[in-house]
mmCIF file of C-alpha atoms in Angstrom:
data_model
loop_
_atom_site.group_PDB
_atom_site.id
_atom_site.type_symbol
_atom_site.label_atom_id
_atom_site.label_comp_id
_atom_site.label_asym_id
_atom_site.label_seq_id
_atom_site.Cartn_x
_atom_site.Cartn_y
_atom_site.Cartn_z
ATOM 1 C CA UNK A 1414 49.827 183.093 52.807
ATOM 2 C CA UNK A 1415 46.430 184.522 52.976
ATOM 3 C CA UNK A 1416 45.669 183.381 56.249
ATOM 4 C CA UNK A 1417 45.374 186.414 58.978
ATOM 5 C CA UNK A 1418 46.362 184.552 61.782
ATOM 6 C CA UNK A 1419 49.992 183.566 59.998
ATOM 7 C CA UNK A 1420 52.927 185.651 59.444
ATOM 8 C CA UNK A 1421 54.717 186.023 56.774
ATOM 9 C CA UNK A 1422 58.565 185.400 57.064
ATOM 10 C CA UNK A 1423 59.179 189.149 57.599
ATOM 11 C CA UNK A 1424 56.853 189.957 59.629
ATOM 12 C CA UNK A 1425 58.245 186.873 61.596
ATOM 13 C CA UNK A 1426 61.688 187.702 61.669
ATOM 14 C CA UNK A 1427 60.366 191.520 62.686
ATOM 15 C CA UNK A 1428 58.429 189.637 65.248
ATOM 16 C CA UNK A 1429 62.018 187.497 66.913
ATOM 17 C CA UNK A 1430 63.894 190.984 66.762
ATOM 18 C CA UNK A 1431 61.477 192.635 68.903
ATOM 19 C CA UNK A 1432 61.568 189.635 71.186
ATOM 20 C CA UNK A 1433 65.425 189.421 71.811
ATOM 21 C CA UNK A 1434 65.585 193.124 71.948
ATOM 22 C CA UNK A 1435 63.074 192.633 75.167
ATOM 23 C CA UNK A 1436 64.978 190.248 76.900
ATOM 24 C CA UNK A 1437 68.423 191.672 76.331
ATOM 25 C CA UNK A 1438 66.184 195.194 77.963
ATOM 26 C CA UNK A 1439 65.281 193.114 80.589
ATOM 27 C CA UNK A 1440 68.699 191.679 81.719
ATOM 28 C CA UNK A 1441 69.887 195.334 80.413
ATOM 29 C CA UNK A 1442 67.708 196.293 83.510
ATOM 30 C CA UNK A 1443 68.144 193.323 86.297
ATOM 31 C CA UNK A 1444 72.293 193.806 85.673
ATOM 32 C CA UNK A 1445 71.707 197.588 86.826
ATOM 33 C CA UNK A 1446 69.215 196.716 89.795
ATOM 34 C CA UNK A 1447 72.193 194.301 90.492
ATOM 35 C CA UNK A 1448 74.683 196.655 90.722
ATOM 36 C CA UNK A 1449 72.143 199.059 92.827
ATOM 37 C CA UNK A 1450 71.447 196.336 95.474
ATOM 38 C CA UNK A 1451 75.582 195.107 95.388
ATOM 39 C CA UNK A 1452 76.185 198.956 96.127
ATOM 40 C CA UNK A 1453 73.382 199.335 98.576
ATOM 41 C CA UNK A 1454 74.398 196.588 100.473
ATOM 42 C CA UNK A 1455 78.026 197.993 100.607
ATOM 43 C CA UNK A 1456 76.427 201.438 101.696
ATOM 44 C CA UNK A 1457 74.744 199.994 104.705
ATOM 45 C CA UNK A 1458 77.885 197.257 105.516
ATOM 46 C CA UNK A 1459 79.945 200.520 105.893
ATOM 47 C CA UNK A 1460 76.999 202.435 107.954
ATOM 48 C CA UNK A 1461 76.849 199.292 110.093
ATOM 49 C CA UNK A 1462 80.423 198.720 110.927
ATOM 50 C CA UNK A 1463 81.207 203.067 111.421
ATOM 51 C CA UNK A 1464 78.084 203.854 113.095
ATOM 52 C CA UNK A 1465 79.763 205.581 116.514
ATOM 53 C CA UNK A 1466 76.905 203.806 118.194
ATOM 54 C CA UNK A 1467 77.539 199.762 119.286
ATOM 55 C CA UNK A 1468 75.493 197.901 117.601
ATOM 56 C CA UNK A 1469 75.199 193.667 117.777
ATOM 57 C CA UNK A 1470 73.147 191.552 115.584
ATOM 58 C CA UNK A 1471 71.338 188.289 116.638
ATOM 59 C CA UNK A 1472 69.930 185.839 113.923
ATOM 60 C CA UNK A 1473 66.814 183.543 115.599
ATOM 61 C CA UNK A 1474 67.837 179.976 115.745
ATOM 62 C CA UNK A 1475 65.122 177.693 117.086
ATOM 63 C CA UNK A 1476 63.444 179.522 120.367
ATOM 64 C CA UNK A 1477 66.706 181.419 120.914
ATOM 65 C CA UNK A 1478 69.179 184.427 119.326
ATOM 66 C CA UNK A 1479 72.808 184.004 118.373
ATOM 67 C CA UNK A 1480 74.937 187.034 118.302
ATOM 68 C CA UNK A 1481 76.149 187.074 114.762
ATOM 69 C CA UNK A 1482 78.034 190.476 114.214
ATOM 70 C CA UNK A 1483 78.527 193.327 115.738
ATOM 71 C CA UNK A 1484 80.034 197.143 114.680
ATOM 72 C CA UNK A 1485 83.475 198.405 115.122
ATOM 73 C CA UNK A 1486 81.881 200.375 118.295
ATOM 74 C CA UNK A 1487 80.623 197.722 120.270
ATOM 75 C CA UNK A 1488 84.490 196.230 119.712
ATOM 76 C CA UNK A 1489 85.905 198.996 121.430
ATOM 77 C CA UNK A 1490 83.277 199.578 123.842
ATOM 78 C CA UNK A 1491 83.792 195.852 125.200
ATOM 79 C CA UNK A 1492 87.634 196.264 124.402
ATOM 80 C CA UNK A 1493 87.325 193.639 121.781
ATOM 81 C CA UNK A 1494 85.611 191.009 124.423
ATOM 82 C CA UNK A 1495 82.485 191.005 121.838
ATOM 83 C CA UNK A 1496 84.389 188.872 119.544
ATOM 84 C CA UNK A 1497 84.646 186.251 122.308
ATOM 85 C CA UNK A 1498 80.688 186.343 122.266
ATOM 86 C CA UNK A 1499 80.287 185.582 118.742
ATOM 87 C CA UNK A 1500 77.890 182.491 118.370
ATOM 88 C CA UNK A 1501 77.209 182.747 121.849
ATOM 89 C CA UNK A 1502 73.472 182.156 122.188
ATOM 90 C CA UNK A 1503 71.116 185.052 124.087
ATOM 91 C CA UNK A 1504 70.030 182.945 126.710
ATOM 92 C CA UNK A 1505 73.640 182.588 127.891
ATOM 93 C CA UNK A 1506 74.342 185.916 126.909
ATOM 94 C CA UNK A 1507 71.647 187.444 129.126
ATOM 95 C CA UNK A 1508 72.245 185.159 131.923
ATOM 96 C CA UNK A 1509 70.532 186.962 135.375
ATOM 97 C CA UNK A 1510 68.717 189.659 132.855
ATOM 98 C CA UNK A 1511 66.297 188.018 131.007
ATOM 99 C CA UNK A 1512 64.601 190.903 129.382
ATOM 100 C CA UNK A 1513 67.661 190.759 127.160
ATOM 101 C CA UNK A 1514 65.866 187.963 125.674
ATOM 102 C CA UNK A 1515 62.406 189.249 126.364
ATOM 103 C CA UNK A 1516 62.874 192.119 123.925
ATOM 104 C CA UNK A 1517 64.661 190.320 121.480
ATOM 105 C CA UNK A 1518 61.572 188.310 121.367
ATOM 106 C CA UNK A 1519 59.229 191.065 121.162
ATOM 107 C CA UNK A 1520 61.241 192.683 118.688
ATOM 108 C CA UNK A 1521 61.642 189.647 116.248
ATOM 109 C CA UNK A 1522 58.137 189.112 116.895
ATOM 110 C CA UNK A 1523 56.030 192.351 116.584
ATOM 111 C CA UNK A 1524 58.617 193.633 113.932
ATOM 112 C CA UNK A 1525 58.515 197.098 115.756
ATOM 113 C CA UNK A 1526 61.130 198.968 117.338
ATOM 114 C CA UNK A 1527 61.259 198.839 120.989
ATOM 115 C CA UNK A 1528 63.590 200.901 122.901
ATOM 116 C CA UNK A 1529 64.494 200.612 126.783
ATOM 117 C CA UNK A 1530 66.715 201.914 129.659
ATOM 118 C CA UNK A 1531 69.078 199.757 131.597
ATOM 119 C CA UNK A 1532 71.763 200.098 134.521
ATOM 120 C CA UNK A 1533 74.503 197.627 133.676
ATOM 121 C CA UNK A 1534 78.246 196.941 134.346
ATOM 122 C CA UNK A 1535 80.030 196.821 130.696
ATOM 123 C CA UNK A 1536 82.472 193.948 130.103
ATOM 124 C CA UNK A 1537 85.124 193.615 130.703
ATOM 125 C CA UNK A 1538 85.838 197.149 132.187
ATOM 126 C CA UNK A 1539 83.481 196.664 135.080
ATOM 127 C CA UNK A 1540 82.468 200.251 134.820
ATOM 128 C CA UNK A 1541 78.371 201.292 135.340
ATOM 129 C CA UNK A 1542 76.647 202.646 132.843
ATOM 130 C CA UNK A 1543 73.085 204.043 131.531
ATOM 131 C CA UNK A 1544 72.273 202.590 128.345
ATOM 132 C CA UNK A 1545 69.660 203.357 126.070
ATOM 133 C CA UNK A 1546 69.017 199.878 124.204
ATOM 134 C CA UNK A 1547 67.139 199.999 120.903
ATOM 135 C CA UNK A 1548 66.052 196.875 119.360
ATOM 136 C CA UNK A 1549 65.351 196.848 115.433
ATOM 137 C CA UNK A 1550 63.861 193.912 113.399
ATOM 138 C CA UNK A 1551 65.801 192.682 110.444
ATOM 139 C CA UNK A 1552 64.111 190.478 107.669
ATOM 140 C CA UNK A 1553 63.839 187.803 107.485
ATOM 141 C CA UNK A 1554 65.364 186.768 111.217
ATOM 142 C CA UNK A 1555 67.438 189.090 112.828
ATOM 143 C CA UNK A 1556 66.901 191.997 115.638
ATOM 144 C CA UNK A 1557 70.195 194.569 115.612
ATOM 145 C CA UNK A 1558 70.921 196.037 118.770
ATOM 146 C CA UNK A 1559 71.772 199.777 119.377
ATOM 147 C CA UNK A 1560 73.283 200.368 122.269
ATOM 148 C CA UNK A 1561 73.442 204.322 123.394
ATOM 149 C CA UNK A 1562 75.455 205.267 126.689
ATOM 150 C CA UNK A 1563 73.130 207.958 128.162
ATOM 151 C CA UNK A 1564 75.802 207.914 131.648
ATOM 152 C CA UNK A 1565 76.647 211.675 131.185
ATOM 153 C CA UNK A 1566 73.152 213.029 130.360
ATOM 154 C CA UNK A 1567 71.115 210.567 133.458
ATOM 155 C CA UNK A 1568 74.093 212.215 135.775
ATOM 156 C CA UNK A 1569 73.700 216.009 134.180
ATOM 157 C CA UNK A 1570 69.578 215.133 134.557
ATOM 158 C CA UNK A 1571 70.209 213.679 138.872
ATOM 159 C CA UNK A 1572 72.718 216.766 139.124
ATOM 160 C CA UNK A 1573 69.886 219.105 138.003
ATOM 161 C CA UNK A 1574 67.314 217.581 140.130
ATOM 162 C CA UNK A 1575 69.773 217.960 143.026
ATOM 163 C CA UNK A 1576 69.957 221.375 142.465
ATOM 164 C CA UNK A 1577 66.646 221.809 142.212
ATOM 165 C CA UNK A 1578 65.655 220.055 145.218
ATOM 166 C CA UNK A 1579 68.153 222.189 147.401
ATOM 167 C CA UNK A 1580 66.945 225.465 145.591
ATOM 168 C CA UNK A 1581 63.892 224.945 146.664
ATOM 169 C CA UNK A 1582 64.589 224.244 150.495
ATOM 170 C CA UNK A 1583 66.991 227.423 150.688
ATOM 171 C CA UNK A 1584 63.600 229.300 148.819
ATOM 172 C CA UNK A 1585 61.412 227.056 151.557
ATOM 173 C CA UNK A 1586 63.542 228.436 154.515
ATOM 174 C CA UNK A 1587 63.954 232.005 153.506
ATOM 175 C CA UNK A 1588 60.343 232.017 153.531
ATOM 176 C CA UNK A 1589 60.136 230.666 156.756
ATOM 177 C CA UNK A 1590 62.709 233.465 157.873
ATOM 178 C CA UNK A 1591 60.832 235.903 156.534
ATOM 179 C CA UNK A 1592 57.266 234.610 157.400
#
């Protein structure tokens, strides 16, 4: 044909060649960003669950949390008690210390990481400790939970200032003495 705007059968066929070579590229491609995300996902499942740190994730469900997982850590922290609080909604969960909640909120809202101090008693041991609690947003509707036991360094940090104090009243007194 003479016409411009029509190929002939060659150029056609040329044409469909280039095509399917495109699209078999293309899902070429989106099987090997498959694979990347299947593996990424396993990278960070295994980070999650042997990160020495306890960590718990809550999904938002209505105007509340519900504890949905949680690391190997926070299962031997608790002494396996965690698993009882699976499904277990934050506002339960928090009970008498609502800024559990609070900063759950804050969290899944701002989509910044907030981080806090607490005194608490860990169940079921019953023992005190000083936990530094970091909350981290999760798209699309989760907030993961680090929980870091700072006991050791707050007591190594009231031991010092202890030490310090006394130091200076021996240093006070000698001066008197010597005054």
């Amino acid at each position: 044909s003479s016409d411009p705007g029509v190929m002939s059968g060659e150029a056609s066929r040329i044409v469909m060649l280039i095509a399917i070579m495109a699209v078999a590229g293309l899902i070429y491609h989106a099987k090997g960003v498959t694979e990347q995300l299947r593996q990424s996902g396993e990278l960070f499942r295994s980070h999650y669950k042997d990160d020495p740190v306890p960590i718990y994730t809550w999904r938002r469900k209505g105007d509340d949390f519900v504890l949905v997982d949680y690391n190997d850590a926070a299962f031997e922290i608790t002494s396996g008690a965690v698993a009882d609080y699976m499904g277990l909604s934050a506002r339960e969960f928090s009970g008498e210390r609502p800024e559990t909640l609070e900063y759950l909120e804050r969290a899944w809202k701002t989509k910044i990481i907030l981080r806090r101090t607490d005194d608490r008693t860990v169940l079921p041991t019953g023992q005190s400790q000083n936990l530094d609690i970091i909350y981290v947003f999760v798209p699309p509707d989760s907030v993961m939970v680090h929980t870091v036991d700072i006991t050791e360094r707050v007591q190594a940090e009231n031991a010092l200032r202890d030490a310090n104090e006394q130091l200076e009243k021996r240093v006070l007194a000698r001066t008197e003495e010597l005054g």
